[in-house]
Coordinates of C-alpha atoms in Angstrom, one line a residue:
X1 CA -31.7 -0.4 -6.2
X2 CA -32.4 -1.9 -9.4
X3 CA -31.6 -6.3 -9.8
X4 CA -30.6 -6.5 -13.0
X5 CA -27.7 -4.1 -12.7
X6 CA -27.2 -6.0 -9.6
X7 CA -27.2 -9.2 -11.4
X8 CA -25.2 -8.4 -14.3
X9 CA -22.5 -6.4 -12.0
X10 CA -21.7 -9.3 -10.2
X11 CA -21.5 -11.5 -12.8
X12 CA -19.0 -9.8 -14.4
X13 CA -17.1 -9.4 -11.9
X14 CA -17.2 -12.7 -10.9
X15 CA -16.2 -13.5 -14.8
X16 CA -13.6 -11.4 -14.9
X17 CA -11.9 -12.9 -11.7
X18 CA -12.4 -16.6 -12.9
X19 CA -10.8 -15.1 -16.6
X20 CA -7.9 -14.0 -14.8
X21 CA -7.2 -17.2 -12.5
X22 CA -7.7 -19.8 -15.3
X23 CA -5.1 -18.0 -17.7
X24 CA -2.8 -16.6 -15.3
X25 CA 0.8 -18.3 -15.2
X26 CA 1.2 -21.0 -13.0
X27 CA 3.5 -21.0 -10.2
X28 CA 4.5 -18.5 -7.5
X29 CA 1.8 -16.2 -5.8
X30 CA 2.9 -13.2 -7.7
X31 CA 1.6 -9.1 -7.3
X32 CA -0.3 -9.4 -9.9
X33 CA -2.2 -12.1 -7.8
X34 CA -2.4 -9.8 -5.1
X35 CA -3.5 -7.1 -6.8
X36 CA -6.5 -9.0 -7.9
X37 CA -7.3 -10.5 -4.5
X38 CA -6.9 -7.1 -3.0
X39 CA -9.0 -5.2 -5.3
X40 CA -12.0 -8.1 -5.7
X41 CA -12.4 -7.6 -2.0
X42 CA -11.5 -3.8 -1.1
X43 CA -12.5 -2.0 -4.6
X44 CA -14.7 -4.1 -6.5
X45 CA -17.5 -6.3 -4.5
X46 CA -18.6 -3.5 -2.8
X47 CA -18.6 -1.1 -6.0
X48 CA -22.7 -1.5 -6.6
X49 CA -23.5 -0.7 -3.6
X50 CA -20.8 2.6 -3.8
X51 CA -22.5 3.1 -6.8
X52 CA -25.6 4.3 -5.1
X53 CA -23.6 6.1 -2.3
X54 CA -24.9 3.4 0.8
X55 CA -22.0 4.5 2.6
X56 CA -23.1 7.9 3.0
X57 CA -26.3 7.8 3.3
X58 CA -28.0 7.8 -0.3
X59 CA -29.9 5.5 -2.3
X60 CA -29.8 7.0 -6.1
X61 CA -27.3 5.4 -9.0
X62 CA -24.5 7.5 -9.8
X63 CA -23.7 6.2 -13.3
X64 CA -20.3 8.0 -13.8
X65 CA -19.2 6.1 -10.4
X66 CA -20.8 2.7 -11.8
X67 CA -18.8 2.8 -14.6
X68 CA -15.7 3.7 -13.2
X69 CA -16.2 0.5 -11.4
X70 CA -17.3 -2.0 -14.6
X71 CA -14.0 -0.3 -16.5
X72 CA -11.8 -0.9 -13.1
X73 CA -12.8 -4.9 -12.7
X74 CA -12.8 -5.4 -16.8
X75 CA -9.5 -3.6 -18.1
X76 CA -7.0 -4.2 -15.0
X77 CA -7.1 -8.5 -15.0
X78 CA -6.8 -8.0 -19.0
X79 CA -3.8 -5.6 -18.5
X80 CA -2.4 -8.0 -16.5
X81 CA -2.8 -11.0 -18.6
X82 CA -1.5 -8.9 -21.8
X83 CA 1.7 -8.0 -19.8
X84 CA 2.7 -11.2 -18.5
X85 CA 3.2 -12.0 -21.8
X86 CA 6.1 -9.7 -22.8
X87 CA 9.4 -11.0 -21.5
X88 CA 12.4 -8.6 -21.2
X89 CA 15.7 -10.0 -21.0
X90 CA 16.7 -10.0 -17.1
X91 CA 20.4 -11.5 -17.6
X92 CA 21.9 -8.2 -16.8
X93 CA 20.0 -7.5 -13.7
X94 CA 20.4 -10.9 -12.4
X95 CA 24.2 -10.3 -12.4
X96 CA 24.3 -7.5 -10.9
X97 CA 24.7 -9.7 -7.8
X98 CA 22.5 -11.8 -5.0
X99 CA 24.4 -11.2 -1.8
X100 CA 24.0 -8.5 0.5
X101 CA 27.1 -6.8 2.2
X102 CA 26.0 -7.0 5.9
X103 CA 28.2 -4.1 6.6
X104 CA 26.8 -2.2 4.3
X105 CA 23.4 -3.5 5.7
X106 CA 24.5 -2.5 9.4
X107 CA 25.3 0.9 8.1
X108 CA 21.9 1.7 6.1
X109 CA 19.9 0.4 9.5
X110 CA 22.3 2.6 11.8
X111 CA 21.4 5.5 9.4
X112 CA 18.0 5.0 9.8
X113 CA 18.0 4.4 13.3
X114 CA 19.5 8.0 13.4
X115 CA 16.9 9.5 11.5
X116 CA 14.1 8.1 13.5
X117 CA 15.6 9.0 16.6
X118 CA 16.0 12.6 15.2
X119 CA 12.3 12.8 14.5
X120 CA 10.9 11.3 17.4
X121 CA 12.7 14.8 19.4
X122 CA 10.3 16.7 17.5
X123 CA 6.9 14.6 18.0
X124 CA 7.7 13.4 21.3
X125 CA 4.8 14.9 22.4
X126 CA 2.7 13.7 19.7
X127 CA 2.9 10.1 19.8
X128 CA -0.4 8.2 20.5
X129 CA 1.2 5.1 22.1
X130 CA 3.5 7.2 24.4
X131 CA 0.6 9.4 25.6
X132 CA -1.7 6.7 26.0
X133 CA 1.1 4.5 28.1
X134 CA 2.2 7.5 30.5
X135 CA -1.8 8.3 30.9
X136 CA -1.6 11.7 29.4
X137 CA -4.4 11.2 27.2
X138 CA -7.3 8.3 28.2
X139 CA -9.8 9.6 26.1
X140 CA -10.4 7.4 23.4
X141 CA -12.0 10.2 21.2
X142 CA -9.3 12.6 21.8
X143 CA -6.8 9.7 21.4
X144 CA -8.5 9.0 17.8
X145 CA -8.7 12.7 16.8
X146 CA -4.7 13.2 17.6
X147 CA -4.3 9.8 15.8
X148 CA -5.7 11.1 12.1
X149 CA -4.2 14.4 12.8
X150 CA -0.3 13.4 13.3
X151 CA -1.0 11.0 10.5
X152 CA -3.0 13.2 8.0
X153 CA -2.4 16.8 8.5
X154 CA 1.6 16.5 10.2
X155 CA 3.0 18.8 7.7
X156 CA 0.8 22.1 8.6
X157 CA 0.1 21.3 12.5
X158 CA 3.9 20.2 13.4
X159 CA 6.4 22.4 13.2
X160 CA 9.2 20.1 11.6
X161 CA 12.1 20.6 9.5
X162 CA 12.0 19.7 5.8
X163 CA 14.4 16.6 5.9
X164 CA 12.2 14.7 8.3
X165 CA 9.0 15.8 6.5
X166 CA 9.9 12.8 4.5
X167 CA 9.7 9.9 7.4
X168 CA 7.5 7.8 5.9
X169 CA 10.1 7.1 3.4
X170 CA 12.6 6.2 5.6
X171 CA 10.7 5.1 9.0
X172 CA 8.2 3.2 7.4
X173 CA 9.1 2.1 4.1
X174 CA 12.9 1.8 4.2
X175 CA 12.3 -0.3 7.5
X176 CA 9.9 -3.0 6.1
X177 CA 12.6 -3.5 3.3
X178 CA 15.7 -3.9 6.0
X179 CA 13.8 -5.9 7.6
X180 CA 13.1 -8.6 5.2
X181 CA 16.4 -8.8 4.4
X182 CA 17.0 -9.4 8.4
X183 CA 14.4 -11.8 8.4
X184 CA 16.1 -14.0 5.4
X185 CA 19.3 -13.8 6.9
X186 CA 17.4 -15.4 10.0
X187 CA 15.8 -18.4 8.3
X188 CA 19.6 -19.3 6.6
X189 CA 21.2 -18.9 10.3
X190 CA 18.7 -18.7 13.4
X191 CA 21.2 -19.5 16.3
X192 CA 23.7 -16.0 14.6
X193 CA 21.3 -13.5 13.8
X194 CA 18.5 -14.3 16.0
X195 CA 19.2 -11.2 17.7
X196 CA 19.3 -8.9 15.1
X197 CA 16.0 -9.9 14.0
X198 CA 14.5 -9.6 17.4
X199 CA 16.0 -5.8 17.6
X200 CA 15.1 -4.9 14.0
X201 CA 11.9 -6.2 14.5
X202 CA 11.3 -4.2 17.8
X203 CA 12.5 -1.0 16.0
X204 CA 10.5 -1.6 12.8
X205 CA 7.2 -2.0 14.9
X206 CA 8.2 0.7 17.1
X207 CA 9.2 3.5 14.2
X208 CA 5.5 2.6 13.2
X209 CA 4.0 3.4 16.0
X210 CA 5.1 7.0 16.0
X211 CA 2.2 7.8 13.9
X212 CA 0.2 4.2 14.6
X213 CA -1.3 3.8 10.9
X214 CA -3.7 0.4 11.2
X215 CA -2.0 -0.5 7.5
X216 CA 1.7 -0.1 8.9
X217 CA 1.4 -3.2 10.9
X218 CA -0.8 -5.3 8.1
X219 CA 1.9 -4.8 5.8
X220 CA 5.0 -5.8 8.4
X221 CA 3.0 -9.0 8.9
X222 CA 2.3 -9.8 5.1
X223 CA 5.8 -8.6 3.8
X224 CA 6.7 -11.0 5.6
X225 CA 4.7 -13.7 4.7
X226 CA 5.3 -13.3 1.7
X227 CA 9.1 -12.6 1.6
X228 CA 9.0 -16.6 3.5
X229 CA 7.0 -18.4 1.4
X230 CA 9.2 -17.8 -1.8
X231 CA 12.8 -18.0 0.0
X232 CA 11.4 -21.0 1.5
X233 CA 9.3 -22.3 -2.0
X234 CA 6.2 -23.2 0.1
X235 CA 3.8 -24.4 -1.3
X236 CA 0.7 -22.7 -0.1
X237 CA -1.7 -26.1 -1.2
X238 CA -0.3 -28.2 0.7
X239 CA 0.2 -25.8 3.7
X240 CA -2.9 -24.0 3.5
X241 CA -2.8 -22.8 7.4
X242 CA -0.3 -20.3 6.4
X243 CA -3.4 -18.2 5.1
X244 CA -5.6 -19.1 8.1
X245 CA -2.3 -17.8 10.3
X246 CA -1.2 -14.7 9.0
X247 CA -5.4 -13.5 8.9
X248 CA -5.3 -14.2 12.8
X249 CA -2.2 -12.0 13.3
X250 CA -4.0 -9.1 10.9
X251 CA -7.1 -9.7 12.4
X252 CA -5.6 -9.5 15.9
X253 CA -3.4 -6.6 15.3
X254 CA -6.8 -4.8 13.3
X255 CA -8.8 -5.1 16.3
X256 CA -6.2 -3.7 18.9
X257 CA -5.4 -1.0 16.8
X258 CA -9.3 -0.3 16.4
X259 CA -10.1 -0.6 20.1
X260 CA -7.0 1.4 21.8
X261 CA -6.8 4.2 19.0
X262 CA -9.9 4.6 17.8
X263 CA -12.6 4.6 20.1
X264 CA -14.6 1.1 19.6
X265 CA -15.6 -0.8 22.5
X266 CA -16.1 -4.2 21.3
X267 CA -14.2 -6.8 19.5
X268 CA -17.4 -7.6 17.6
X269 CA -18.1 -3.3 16.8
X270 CA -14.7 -4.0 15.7
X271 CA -15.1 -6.7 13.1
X272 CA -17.9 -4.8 11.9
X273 CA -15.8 -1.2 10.9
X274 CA -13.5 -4.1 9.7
X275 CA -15.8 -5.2 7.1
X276 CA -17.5 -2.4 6.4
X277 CA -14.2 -0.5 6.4
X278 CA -12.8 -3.0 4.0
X279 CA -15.5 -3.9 1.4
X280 CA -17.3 -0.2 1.3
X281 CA -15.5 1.9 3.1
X282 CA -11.9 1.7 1.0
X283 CA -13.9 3.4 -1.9
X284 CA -17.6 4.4 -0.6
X285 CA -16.6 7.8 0.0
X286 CA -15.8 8.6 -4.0
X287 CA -19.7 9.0 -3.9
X288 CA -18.8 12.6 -2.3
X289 CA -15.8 13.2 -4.1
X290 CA -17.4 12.7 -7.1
X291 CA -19.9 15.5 -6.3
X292 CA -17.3 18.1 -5.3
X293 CA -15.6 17.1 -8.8
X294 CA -18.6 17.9 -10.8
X295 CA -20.2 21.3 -9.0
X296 CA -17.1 22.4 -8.2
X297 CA -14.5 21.7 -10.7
X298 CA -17.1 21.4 -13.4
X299 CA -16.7 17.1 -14.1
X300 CA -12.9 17.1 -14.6
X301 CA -9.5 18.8 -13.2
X302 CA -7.3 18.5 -16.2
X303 CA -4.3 16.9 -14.6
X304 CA -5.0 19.5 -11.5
X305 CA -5.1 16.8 -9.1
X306 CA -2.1 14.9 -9.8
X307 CA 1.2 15.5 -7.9
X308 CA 4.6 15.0 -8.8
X309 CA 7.5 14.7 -6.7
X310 CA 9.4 18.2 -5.5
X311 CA 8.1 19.5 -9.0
X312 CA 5.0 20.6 -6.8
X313 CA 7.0 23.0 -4.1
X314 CA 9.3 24.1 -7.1
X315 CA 6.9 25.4 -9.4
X316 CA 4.3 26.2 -6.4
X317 CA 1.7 24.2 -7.9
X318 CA -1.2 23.5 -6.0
X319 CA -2.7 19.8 -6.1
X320 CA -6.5 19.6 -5.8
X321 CA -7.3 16.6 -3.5
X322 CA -10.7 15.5 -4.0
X323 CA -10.5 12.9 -0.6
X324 CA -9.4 15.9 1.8
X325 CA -12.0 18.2 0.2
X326 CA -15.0 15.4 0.8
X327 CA -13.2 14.5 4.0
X328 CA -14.1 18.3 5.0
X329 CA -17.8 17.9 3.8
X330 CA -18.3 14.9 5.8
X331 CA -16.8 15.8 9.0
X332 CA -16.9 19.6 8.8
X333 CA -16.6 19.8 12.4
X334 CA -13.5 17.9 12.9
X335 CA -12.2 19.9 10.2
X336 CA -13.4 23.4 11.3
X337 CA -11.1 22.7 14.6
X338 CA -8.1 22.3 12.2
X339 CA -8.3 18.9 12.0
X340 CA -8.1 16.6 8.7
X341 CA -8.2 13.1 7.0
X342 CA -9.0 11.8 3.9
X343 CA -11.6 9.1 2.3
X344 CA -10.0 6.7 0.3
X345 CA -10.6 6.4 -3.5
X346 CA -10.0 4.3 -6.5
X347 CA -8.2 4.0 -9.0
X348 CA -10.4 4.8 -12.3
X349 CA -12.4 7.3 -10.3
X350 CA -8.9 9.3 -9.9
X351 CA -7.6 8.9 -13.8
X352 CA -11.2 9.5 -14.9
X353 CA -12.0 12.9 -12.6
X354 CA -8.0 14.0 -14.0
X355 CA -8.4 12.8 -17.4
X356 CA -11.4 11.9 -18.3
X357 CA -12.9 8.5 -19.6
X358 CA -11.0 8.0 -22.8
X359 CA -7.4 9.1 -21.2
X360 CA -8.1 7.5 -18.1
X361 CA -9.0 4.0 -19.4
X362 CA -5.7 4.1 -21.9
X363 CA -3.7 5.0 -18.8
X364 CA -5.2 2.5 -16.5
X365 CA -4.9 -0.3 -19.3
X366 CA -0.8 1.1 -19.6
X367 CA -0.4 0.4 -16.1
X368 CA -2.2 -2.5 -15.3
X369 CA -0.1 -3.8 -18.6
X370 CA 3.4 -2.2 -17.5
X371 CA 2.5 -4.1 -14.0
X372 CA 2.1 -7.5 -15.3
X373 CA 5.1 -7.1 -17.0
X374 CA 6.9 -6.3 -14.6
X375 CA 5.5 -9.1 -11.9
X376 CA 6.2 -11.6 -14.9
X377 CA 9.7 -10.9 -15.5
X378 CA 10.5 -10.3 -11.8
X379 CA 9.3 -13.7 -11.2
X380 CA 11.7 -14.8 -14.3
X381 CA 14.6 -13.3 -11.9
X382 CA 13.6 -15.5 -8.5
X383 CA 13.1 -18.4 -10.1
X384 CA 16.6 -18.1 -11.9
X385 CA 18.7 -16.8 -8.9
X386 CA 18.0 -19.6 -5.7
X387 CA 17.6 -17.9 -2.7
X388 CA 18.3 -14.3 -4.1
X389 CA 17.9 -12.1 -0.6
X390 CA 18.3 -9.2 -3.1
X391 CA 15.4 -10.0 -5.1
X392 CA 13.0 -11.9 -2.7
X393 CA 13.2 -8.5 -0.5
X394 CA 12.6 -6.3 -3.4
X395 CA 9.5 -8.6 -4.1
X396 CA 7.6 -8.8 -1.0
X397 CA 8.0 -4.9 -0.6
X398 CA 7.0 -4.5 -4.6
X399 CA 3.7 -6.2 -3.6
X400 CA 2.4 -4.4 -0.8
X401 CA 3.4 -1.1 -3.1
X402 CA 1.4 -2.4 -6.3
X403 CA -1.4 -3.4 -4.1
X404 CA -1.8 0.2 -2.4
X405 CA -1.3 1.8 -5.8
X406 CA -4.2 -0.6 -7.4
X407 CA -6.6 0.2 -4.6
X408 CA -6.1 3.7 -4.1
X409 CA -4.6 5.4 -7.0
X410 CA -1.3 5.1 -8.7
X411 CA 0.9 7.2 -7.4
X412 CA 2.6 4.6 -4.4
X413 CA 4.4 3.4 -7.6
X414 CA 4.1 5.8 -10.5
X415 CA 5.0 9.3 -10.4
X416 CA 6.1 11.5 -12.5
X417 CA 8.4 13.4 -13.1
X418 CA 10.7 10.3 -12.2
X419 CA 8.4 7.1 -13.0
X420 CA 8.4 5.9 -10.8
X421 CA 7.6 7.1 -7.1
X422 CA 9.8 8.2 -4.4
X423 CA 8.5 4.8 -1.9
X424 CA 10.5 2.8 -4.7
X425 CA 13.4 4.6 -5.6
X426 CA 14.5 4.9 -2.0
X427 CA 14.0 0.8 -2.0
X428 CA 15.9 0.6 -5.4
X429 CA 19.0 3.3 -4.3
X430 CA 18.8 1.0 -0.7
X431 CA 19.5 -2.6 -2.5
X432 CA 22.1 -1.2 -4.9
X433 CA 23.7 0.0 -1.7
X434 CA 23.6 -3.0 0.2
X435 CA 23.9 -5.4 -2.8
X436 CA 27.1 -7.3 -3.1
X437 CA 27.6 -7.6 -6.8
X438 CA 28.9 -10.5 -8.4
X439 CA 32.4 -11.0 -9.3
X440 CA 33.1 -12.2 -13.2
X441 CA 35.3 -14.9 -13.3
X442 CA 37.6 -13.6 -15.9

């Protein structure tokens, strides 16, 4: 490994960061704060040392990797900065209303409930947790292997119908968005919906664990977090052990995840596949993929490895997937049994491999702009409306979303053909259901 590309990596990315902080706008911990804490630690700071493909096993500079990496840290806090400074006018939105109808809240959670109760008939016998509680399954490697497979690979080893192929939508994200709301409803009036927190809660953790994702949990934790410290307007200087609280609970909930489901004995083995998971591990494996991309598909897939929404099943287009295809190199045994995963990726590595360098940093500049934007003038909206459930829900589920898409690729918030991706529309079509508009007083 060479010290000077060392050197100079790291000081620019630790420019960059500083850049960003210094001219960010003051005030509320926004997405596009988290999206920068989120990718210095899981993208960037371990990008050299992807670079040279540490993580699976090589030692040799892959410059078309490296630079992905220098473009990510450089363009995404500039697109950021740019779009914070368009304002769009957010009087019409802010009317549309800021209380929720709890009957209409009551129904959408009933609904759901359905749904998941629906789909659990058909994986009953699938379920990690539940086999691991009634002792049909104690090994911890078969435990882990049935683990990636219901969460990877559901689709073609379950026999399910196509309504409930779609569960992550509604289990998952619709919960965590119901949820919040719940939870808001709680910290106005403890003592009258104490209990409906409690059971939401319980379902929300328990819909999870149908399929037992470690990120499921991390995000039920921080949505909330976050969702409290803005309806509450803490501020997170002067209550500093709000951070050192909510890393316990991850931390906690990381390591019990690691050592029932996935086969580590320790809690120190554990905080090791943490770190390495975390800092190399969320992108290391692009190393592979990026080899498949060039002897196979000959440097670029033209758009070939993009999917949109229903288009894809319509026009039977086939979506190359770069992850599952290295996933296969790397663990060809696991996957000769039928088995599948993938391994991660990031976010210029994905528009360069589909577009190439050019494209690929004009789109990720569009959307790191279009994002700041969008952070800047929904935090226009909370600071306006006091309180907004509405918004402040729609918020702390926004940043978990921006944060997946800046870390892996784009499409957990842009999609095409409808812009934006199915995980937000559902949230969008949800709050204008439950939203109580406001009355003019003409």
């Amino acid at each position: 490994m060479d010290t000077m590309i060392f050197i100079m990596y790291y000081l620019l990315l630790a420019f960059t960061g500083v850049i960003y902080f210094l001219f960010r706008k003051k005030g509320l911990f926004s997405i596009s704060d988290a999206i920068m804490v989120a990718t210095f630690f899981l993208v960037s700071l371990g990008g050299y040392y992807n670079s040279y493909g540490l993580r699976v096993g090589m030692n040799e500079l892959n410059i078309s990797i490296f630079l992905d990496y220098l473009i990510f840290l450089s363009i995404v806090p500039l697109g950021l900065l740019l779009g914070a400074k368009i304002n769009i006018p957010s009087h019409s939105f802010i009317k549309m209303g800021n209380d929720v109808k709890l009957n209409r809240l009551y129904i959408l959670l009933g609904l759901v409930i359905i749904y998941a109760c629906v789909y659990f008939v058909f994986i009953r016998d699938s379920i990690p947790l539940l086999l691991l509680l009634t002792g049909k399954i104690s090994d911890p490697r078969e435990l882990a292997l049935l683990r990636l497979s219901i969460t990877h690979d559901y689709d073609s080893n379950y026999d399910i119908p196509f309504f409930l192929r779609y569960y992550r939508l509604v289990i998952n994200d619709l919960m965590r968005f119901i949820l919040v709301i719940v939870f808001l409803f709680y910290l106005d009036n403890q003592k009258k919906f104490k209990t409906l927190f409690i059971i939401t809660t319980i379902l929300t953790l328990l819909f999870h664990t149908y399929h037992f994702e470690k990120s499921g949990v991390i995000y039920i934790l921080l949505t909330i977090f976050f969702s409290y410290v803005m309806y509450k307007n803490v501020n997170l200087k002067n209550n500093f052990s709000l951070y050192f609280k909510i890393l316990a609970l991850v931390l906690v909930a990381l390591i019990s995840m690691y050592m029932l489901f996935m086969g580590v004995q320790s809690i120190g083995q554990a905080l090791s596949n943490l770190f390495n998971r975390a800092v190399l591990g969320q992108s290391g494996m692009i190393y592979v993929q990026d080899i498949v991309l060039k002897e196979k598909y000959g440097g670029i897939l033209w758009g070939s490895g993009v999917p949109t929404f229903l288009l894809d099943s319509a026009l039977n287009r086939d979506i190359i997937n770069l992850s599952k295809e290295a996933y296969g190199l790397l663990f060809s045994s696991y996957a000769s049994q039928g088995g599948g995963g993938t391994t991660g990726g990031m976010p210029m590595f994905f528009l360069r491999s589909n577009f190439g360098y050019i494209l690929g940093t004009i789109i990720l500049f569009g959307l790191s702009f279009v994002t700041g934007m969008i952070d800047q003038n929904l935090k226009k909206v909370i600071k306006s409306s006091s309180k907004n459930k509405i918004i402040i829900a729609l918020y702390a589920v926004l940043i978990i979303y921006f944060v997946q898409a800046f870390i892996s690729n784009f499409m957990k918030v842009y999609m095409l053909p409808m812009i934006v991706s199915p995980q937000i529309l559902i949230i969008l079509l949800a709050l204008l259901f439950v939203m109580q508009p406001k009355r003019s007083l003409s």
